PDB file of C-alpha atoms in Angstrom:
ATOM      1  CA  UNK A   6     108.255 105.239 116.644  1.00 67.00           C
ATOM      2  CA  UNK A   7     111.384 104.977 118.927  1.00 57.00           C
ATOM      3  CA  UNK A   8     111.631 102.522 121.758  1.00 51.00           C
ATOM      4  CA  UNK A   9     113.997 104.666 123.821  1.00 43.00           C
ATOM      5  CA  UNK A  10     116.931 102.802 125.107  1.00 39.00           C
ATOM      6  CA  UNK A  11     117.742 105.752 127.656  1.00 35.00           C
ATOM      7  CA  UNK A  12     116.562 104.999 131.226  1.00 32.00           C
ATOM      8  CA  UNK A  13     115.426 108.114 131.521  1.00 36.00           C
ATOM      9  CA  UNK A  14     112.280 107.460 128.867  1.00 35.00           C
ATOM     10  CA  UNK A  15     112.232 103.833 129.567  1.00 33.00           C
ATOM     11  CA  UNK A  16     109.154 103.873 132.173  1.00 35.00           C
ATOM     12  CA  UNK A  17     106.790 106.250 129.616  1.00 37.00           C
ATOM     13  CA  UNK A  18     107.750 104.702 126.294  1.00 37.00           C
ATOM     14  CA  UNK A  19     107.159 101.050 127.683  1.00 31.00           C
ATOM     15  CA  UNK A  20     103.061 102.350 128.676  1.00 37.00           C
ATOM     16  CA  UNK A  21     102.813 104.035 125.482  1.00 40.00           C
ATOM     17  CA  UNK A  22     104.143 100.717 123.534  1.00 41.00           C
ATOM     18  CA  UNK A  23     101.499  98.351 126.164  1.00 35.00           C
ATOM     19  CA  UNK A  24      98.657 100.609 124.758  1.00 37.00           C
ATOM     20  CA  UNK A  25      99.799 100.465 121.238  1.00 39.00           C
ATOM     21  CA  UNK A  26     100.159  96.280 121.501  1.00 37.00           C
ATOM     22  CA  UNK A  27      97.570  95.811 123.091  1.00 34.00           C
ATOM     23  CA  UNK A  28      94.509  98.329 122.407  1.00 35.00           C
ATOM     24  CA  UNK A  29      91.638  95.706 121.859  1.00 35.00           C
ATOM     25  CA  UNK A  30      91.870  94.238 125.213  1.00 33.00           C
ATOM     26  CA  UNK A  31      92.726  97.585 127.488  1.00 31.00           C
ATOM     27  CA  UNK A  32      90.139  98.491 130.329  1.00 31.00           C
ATOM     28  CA  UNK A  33      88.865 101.984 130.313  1.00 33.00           C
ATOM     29  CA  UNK A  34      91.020 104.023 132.780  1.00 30.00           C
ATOM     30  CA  UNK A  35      91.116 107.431 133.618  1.00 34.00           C
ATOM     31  CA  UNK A  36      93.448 110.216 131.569  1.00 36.00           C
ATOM     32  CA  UNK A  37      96.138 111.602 132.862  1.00 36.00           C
ATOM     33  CA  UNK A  38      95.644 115.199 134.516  1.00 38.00           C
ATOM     34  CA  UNK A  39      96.027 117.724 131.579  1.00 42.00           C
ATOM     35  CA  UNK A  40      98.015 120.887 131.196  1.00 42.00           C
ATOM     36  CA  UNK A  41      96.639 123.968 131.482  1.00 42.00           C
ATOM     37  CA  UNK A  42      95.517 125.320 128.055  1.00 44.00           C
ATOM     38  CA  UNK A  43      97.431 128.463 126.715  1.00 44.00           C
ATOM     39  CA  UNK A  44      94.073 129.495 125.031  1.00 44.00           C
ATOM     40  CA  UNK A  45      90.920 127.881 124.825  1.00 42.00           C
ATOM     41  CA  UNK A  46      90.229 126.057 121.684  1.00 46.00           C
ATOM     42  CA  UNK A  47      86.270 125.142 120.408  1.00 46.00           C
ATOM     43  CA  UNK A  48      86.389 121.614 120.061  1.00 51.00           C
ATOM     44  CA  UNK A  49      83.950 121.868 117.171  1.00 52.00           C
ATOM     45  CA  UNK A  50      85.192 120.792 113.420  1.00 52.00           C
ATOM     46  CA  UNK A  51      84.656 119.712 110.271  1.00 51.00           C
ATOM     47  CA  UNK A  52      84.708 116.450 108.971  1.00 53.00           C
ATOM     48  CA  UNK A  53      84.306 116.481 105.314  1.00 63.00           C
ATOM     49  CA  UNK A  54      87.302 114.599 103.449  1.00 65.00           C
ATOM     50  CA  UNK A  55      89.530 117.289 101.465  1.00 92.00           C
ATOM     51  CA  UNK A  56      92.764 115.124 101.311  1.00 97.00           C
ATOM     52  CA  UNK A  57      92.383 112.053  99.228  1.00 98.00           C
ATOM     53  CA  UNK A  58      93.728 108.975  99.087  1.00 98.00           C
ATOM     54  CA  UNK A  59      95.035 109.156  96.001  1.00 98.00           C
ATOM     55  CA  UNK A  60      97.024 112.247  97.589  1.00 98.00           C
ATOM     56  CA  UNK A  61      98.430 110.735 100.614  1.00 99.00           C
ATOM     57  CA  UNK A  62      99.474 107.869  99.326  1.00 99.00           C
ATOM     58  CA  UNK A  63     100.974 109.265  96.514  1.00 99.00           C
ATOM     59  CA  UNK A  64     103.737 110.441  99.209  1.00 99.00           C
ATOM     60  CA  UNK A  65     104.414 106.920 101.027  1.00 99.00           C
ATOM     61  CA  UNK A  66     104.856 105.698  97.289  1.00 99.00           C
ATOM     62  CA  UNK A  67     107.799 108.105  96.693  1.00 99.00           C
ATOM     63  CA  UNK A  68     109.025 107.364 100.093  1.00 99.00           C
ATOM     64  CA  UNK A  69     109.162 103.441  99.613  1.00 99.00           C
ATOM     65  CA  UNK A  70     110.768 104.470  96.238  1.00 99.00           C
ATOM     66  CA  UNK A  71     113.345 105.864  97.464  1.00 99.00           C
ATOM     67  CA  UNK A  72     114.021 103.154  99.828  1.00 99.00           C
ATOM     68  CA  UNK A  73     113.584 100.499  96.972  1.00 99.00           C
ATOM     69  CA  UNK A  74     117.029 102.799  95.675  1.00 99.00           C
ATOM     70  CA  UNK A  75     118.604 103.149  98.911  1.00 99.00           C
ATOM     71  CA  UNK A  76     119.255  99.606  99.997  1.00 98.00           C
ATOM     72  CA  UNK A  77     116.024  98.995 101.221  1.00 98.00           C
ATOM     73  CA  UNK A  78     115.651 102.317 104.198  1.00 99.00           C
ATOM     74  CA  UNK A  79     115.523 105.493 104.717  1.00 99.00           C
ATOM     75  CA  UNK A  80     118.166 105.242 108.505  1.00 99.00           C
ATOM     76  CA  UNK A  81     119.541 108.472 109.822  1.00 99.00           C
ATOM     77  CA  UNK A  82     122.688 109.089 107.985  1.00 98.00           C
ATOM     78  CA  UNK A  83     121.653 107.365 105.106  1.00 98.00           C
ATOM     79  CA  UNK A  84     121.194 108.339 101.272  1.00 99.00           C
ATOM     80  CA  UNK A  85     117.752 107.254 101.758  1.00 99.00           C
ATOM     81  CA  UNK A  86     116.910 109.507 104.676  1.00 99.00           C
ATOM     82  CA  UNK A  87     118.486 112.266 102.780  1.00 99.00           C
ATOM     83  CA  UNK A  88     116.380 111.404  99.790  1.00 99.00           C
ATOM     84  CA  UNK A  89     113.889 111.138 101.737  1.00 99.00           C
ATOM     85  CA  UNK A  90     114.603 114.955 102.993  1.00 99.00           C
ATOM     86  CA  UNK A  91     114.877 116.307  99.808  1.00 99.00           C
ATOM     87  CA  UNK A  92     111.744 114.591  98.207  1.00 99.00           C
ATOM     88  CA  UNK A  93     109.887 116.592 101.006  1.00 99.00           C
ATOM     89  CA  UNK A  94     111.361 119.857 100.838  1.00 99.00           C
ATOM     90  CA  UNK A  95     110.454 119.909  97.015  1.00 99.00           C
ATOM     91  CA  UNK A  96     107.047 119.158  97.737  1.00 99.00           C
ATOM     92  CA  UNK A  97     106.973 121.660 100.368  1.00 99.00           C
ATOM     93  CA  UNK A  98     109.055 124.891  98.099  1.00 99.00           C
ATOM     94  CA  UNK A  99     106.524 124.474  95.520  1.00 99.00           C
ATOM     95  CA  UNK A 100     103.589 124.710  97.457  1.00 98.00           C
ATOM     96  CA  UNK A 101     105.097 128.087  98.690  1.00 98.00           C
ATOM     97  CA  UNK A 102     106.196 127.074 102.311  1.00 99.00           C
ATOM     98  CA  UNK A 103     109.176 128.656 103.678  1.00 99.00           C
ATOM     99  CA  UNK A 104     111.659 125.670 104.432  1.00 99.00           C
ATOM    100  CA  UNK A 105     115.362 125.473 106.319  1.00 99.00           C
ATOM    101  CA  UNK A 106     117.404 122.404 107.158  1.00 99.00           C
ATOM    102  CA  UNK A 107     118.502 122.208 110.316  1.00 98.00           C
ATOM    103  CA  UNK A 108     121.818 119.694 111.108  1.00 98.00           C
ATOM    104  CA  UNK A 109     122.958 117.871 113.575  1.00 98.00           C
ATOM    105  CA  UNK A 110     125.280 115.167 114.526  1.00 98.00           C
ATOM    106  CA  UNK A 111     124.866 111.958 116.245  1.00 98.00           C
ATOM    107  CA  UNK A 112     126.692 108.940 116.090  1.00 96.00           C
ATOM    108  CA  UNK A 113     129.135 110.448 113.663  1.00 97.00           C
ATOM    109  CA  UNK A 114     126.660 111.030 111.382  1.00 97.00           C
ATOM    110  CA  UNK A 115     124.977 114.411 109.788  1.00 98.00           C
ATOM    111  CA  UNK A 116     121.458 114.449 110.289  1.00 98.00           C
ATOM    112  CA  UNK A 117     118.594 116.855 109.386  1.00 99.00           C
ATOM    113  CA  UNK A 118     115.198 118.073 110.398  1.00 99.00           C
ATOM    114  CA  UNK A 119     113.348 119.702 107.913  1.00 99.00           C
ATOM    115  CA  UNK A 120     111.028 123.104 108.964  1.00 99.00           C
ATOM    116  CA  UNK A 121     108.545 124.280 106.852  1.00 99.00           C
ATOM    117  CA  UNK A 122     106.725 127.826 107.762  1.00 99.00           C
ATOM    118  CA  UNK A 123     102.943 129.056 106.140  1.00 99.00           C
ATOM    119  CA  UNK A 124     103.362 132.677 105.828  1.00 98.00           C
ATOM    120  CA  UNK A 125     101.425 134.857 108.093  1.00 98.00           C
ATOM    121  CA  UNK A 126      99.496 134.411 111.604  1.00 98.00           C
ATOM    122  CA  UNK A 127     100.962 135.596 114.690  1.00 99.00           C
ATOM    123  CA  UNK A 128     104.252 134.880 115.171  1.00 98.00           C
ATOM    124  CA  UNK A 129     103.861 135.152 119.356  1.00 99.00           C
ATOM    125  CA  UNK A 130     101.095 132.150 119.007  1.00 99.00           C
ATOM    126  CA  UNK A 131     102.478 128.962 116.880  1.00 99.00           C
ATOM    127  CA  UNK A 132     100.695 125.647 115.975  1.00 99.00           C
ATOM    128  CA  UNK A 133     103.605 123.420 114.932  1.00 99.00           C
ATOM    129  CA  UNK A 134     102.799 120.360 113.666  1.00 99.00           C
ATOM    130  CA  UNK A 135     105.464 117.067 113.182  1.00 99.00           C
ATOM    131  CA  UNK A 136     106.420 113.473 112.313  1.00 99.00           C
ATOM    132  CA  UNK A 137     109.810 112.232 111.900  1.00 99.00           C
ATOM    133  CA  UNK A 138     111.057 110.953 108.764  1.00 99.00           C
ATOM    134  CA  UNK A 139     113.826 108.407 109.436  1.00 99.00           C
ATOM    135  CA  UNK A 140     113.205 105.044 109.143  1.00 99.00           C
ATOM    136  CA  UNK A 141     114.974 101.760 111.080  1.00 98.00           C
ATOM    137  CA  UNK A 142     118.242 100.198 109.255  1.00 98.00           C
ATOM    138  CA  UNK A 143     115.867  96.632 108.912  1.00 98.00           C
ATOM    139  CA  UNK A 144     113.286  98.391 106.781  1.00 98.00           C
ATOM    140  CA  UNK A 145     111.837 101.242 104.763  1.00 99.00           C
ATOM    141  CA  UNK A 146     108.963 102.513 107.223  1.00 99.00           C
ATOM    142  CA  UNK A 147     106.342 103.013 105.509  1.00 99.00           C
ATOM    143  CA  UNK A 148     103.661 102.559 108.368  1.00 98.00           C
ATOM    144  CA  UNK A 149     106.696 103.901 110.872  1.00 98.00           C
ATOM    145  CA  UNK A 150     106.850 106.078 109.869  1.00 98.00           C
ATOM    146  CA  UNK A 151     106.030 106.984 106.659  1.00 99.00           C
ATOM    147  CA  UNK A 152     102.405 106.969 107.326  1.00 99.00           C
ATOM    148  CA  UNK A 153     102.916 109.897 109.691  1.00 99.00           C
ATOM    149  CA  UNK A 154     104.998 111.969 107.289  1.00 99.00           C
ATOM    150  CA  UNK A 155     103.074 111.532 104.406  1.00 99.00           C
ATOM    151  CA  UNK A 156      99.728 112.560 106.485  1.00 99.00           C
ATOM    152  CA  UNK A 157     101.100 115.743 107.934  1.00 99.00           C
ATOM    153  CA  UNK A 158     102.806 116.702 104.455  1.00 99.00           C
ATOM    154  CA  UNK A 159      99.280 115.896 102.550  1.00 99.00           C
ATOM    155  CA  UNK A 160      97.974 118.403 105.127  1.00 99.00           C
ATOM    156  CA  UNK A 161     100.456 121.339 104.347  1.00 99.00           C
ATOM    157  CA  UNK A 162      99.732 121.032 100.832  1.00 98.00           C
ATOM    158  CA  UNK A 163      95.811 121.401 101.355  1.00 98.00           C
ATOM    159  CA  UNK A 164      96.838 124.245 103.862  1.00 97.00           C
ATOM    160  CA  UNK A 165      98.442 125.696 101.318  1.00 97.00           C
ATOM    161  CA  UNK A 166      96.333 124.822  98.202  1.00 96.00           C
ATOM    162  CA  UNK A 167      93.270 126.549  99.963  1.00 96.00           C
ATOM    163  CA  UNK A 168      95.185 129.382 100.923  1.00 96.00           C
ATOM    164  CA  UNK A 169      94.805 129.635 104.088  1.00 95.00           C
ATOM    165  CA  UNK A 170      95.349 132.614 106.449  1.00 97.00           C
ATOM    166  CA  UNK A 171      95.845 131.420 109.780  1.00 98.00           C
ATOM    167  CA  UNK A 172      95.342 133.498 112.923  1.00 98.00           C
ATOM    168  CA  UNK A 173      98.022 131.103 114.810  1.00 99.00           C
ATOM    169  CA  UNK A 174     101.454 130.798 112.714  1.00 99.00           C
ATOM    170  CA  UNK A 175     101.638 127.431 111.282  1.00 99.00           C
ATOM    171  CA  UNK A 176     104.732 125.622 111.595  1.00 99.00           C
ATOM    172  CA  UNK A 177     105.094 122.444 110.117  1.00 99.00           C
ATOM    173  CA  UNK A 178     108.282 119.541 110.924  1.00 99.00           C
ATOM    174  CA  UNK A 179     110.093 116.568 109.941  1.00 99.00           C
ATOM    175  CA  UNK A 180     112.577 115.391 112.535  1.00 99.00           C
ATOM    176  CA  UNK A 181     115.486 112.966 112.289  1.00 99.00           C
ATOM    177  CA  UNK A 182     117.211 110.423 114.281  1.00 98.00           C
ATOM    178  CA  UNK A 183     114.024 109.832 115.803  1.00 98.00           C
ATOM    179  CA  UNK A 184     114.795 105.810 116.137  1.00 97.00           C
ATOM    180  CA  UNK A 185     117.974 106.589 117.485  1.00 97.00           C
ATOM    181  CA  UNK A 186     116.466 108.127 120.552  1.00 97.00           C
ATOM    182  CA  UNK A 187     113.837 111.137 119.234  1.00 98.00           C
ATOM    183  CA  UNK A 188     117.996 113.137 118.565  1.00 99.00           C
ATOM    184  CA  UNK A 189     116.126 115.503 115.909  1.00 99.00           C
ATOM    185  CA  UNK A 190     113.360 117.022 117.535  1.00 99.00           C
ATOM    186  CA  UNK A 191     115.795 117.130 121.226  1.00 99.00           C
ATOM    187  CA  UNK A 192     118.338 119.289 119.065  1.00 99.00           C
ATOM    188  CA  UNK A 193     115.177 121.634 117.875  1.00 99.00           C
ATOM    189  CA  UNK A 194     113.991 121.734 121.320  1.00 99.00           C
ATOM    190  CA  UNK A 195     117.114 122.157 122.817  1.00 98.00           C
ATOM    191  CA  UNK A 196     118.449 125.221 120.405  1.00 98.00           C
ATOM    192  CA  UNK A 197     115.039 127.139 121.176  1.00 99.00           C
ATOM    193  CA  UNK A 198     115.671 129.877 123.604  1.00 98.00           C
ATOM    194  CA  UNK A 199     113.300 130.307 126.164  1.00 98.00           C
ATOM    195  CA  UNK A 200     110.987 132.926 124.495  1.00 98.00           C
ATOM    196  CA  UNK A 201     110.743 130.919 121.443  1.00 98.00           C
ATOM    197  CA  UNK A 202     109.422 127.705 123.661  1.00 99.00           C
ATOM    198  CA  UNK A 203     107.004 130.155 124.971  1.00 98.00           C
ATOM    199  CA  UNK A 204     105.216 130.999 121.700  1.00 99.00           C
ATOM    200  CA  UNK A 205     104.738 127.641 120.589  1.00 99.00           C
ATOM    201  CA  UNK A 206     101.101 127.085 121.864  1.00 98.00           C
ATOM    202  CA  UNK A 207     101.151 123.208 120.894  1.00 98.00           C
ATOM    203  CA  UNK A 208     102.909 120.735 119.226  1.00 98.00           C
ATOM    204  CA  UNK A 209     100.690 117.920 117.037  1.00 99.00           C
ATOM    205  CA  UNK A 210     103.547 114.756 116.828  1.00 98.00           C
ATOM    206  CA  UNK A 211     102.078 112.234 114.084  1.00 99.00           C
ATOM    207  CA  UNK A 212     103.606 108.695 114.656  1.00 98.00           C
ATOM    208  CA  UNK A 213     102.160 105.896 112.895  1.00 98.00           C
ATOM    209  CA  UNK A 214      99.113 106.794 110.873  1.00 99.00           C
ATOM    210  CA  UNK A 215      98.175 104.060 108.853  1.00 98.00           C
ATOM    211  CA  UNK A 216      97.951 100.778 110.923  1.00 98.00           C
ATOM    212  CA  UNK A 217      95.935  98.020 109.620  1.00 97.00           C
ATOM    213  CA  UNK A 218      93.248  96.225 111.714  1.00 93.00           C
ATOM    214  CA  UNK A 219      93.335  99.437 113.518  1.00 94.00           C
ATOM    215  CA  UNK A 220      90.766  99.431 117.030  1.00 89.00           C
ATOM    216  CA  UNK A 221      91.216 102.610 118.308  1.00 95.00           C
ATOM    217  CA  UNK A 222      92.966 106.384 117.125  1.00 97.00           C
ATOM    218  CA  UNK A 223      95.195 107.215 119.897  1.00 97.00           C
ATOM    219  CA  UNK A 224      95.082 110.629 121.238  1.00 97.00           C
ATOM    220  CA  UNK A 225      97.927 111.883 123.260  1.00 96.00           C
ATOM    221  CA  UNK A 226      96.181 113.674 126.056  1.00 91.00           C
ATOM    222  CA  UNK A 227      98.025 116.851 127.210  1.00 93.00           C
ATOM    223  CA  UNK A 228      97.184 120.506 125.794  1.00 92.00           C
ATOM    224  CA  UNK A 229      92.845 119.708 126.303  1.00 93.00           C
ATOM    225  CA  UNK A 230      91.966 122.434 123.457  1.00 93.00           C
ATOM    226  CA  UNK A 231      94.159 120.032 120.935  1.00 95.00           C
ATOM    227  CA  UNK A 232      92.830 116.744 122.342  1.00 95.00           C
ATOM    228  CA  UNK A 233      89.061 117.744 122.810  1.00 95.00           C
ATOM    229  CA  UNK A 234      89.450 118.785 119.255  1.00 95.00           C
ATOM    230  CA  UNK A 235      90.879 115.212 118.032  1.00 96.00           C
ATOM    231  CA  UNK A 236      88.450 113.423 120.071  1.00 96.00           C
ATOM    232  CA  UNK A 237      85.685 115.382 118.727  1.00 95.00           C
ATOM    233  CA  UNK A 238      86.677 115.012 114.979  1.00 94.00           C
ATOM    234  CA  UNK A 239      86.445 111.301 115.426  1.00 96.00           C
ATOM    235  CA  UNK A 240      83.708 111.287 117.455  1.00 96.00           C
ATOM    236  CA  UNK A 241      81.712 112.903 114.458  1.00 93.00           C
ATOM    237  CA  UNK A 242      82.863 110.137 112.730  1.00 93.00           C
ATOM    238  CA  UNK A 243      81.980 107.520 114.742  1.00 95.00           C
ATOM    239  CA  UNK A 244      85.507 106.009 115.409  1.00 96.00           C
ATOM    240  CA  UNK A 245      86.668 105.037 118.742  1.00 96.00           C
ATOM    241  CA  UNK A 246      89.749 106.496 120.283  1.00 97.00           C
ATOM    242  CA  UNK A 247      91.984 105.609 123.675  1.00 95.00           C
ATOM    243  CA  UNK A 248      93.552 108.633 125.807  1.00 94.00           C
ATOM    244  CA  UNK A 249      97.645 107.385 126.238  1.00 94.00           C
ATOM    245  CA  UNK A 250      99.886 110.246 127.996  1.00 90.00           C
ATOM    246  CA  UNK A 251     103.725 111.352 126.689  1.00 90.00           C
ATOM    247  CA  UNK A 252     106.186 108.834 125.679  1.00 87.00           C
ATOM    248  CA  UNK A 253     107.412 106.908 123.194  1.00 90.00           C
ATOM    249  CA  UNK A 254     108.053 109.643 119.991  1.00 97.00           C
ATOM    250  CA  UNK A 255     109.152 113.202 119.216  1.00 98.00           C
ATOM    251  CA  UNK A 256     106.475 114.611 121.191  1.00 98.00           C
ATOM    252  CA  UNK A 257     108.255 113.681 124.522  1.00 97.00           C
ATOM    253  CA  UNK A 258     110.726 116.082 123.132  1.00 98.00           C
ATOM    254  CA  UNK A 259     108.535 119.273 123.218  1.00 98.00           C
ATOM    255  CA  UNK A 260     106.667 117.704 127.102  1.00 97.00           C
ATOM    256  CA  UNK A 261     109.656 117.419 128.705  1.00 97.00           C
ATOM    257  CA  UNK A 262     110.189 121.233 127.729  1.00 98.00           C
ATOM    258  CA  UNK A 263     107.107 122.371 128.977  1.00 97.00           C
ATOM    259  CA  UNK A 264     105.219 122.934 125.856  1.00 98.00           C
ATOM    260  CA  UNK A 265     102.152 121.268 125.750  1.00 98.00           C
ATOM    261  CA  UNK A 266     101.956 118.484 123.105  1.00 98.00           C
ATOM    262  CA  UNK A 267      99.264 116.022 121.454  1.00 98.00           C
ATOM    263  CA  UNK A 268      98.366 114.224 118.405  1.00 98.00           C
ATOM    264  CA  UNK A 269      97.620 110.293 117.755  1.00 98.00           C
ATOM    265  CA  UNK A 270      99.182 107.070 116.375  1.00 98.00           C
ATOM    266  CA  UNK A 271      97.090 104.295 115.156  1.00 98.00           C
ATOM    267  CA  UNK A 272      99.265 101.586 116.769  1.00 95.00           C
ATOM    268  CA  UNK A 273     102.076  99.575 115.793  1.00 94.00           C
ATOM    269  CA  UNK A 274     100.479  96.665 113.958  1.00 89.00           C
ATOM    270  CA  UNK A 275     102.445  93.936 111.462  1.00 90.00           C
ATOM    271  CA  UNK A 276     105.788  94.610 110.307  1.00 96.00           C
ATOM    272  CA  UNK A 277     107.289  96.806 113.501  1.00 97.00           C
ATOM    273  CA  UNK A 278     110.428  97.641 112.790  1.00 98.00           C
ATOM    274  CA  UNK A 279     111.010  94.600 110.325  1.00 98.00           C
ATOM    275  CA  UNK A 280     112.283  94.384 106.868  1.00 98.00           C
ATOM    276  CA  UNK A 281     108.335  93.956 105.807  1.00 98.00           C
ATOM    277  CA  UNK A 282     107.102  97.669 107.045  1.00 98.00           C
ATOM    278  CA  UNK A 283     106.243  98.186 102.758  1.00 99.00           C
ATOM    279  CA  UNK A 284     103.512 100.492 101.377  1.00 99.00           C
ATOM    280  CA  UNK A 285     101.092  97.435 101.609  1.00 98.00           C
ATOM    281  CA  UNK A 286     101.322  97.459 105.275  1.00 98.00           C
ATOM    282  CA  UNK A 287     100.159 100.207 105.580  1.00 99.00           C
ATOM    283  CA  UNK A 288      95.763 100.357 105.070  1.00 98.00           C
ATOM    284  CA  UNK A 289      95.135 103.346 102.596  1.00 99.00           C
ATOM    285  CA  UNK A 290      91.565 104.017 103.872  1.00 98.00           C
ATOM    286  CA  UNK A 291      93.353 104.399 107.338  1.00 98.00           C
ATOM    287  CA  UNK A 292      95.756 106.593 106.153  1.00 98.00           C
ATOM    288  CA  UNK A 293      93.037 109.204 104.426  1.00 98.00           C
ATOM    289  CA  UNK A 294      91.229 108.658 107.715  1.00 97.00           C
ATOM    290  CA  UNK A 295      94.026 109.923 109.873  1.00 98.00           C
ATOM    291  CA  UNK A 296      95.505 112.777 107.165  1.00 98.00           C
ATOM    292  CA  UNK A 297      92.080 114.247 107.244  1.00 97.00           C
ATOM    293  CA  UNK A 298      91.991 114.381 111.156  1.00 97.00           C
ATOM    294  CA  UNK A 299      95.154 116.010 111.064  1.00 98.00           C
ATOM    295  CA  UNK A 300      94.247 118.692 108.421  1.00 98.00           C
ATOM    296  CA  UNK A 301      90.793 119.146 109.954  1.00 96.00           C
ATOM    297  CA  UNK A 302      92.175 120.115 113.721  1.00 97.00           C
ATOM    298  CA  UNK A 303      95.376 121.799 112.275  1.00 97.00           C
ATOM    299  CA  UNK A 304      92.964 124.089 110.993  1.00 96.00           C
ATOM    300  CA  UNK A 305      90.940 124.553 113.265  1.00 95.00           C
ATOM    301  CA  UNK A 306      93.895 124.899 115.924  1.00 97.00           C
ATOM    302  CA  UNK A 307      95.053 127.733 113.981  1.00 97.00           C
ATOM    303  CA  UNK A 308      91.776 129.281 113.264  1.00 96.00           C
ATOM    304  CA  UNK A 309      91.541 130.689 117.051  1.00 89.00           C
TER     305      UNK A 309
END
């Protein structure tokens, strides 16, 4: 998660990173007033496990594996970012998504987001669903944000290992330069032309999955159908979650364009940014937890 330095995000990231601090001792308050849905979603779904543990963390381990190689991170401009890119895109050719790298520049430096489209659904209606990939320069990221890459690629794979035919077009993401000011998922936005913003129904942004001692899922609270869905799935559950508005990671990218965003983050816990942000700070029962939210809505999302 970025902690914009541009004044123009200052006010919205600072809330976001409050909530994420300090969770346990935060009053209830009332949500922000949310967009207008661009079709109504059930918030009805299942909540049996389908990824497992085993399968989601099998990702962060390549990912902290690669920065283990890489002089210790996975930075934008890096070998280990680009490693890190590559790793994914494998996963994501074999399991018969339909990838592209898209470049950019910042700071000198090339940098990449990675799309990944499921064939089929409508093309006019898209679910896309996100995380980015780069890490800091002080560490590897494995709970920031690893945790959040690894969770939505576990859930492409189990998209795509049950076959599923969407009604929605799935979209899935992996943005860079995200800790150098959420640059990746700007360019995307940026480069879309108006028609193309209009057809993305919601965007799902994944930051921080895996916190340990976590208190309370974090639902960004913007498109309702998306967040009534989230809340539900861990209501089923019995697990408590906090309503925080836009600021703070990618998704600000895709709310500031008008497109109507959600998602969660478990916090930022231990390690923030530090040297110490390993695999084992990150809590694996967490991080099946939060993949199997994200699968669960993602299909359901798509389902309507």
């Amino acid at each position: 998660m970025e902690i914009p330095s541009r004044i123009r995000r200052t006010a919205a990231a600072i809330g976001l990173c409050a909530v994420l601090v300090a969770v346990p001792a935060v009053p209830a308050v009332a949500a922000t007033e949310p967009a207008a849905p661009k079709t109504p979603q059930p918030p009805a779904v299942p909540t049996e496990q389908v990824v497992t543990t085993e399968q989601v963390m099998s990702h962060l381990r390549a990912l902290q594996s690669i920065a283990d190689r890489n002089g210790g991170n996975r930075a934008h401009g890096s070998k280990g970012f680009r490693q890190s890119l590559m790793y994914v895109k494998g996963v994501l050719d074999k399991a018969g998504f339909r990838t592209s790298l898209r470049p950019f520049t910042h700071n000198g430096a090339l940098g990449y987001n990675l799309v990944a489209d499921w064939p089929g659904g409508d093309p006019d209606h898209v679910v896309l669903v996100g995380a980015h990939l780069d890490s800091v320069e002080a560490g590897p990221g494995m709970s920031d944000n690893g945790s959040g890459s690894a969770a939505v690629l576990a859930t492409a794979v189990a998209m795509s290992r049950a076959g599923v035919a969407p009604k929605r077009h799935l979209r899935f993401a992996w943005w860079g330069a995200e800790e150098q000011g959420l640059i990746g998922s700007e360019d995307y936005v940026r480069k879309l032309s108006a028609a193309q913003r209009r057809k993305i129904d919601v965007y799902l942004n994944f930051d921080m999955t895996g916190t340990r001692n976590v208190q309370q899922w974090l639902v960004v609270h913007d498109e309702p159908g998306a967040t009534d869905t989230f809340e539900a799935y861990f209501a089923a559950k019995g697990l408590p979650t906090f309503d925080v508005g836009i600021g703070g990671s990618d998704h600000q990218s895709f709310g500031d364009a008008g497109i109507p965003v959600s998602g969660f983050s478990t916090g930022l816990g231990d390690c923030y940014h530090a040297a110490c942000d390993r695999i084992d700070n990150v809590d694996p029962a967490i991080e099946t937890i939060s993949a199997n939210a994200v699968l669960g809505v993602t299909r359901q999302l798509v389902a309507h």
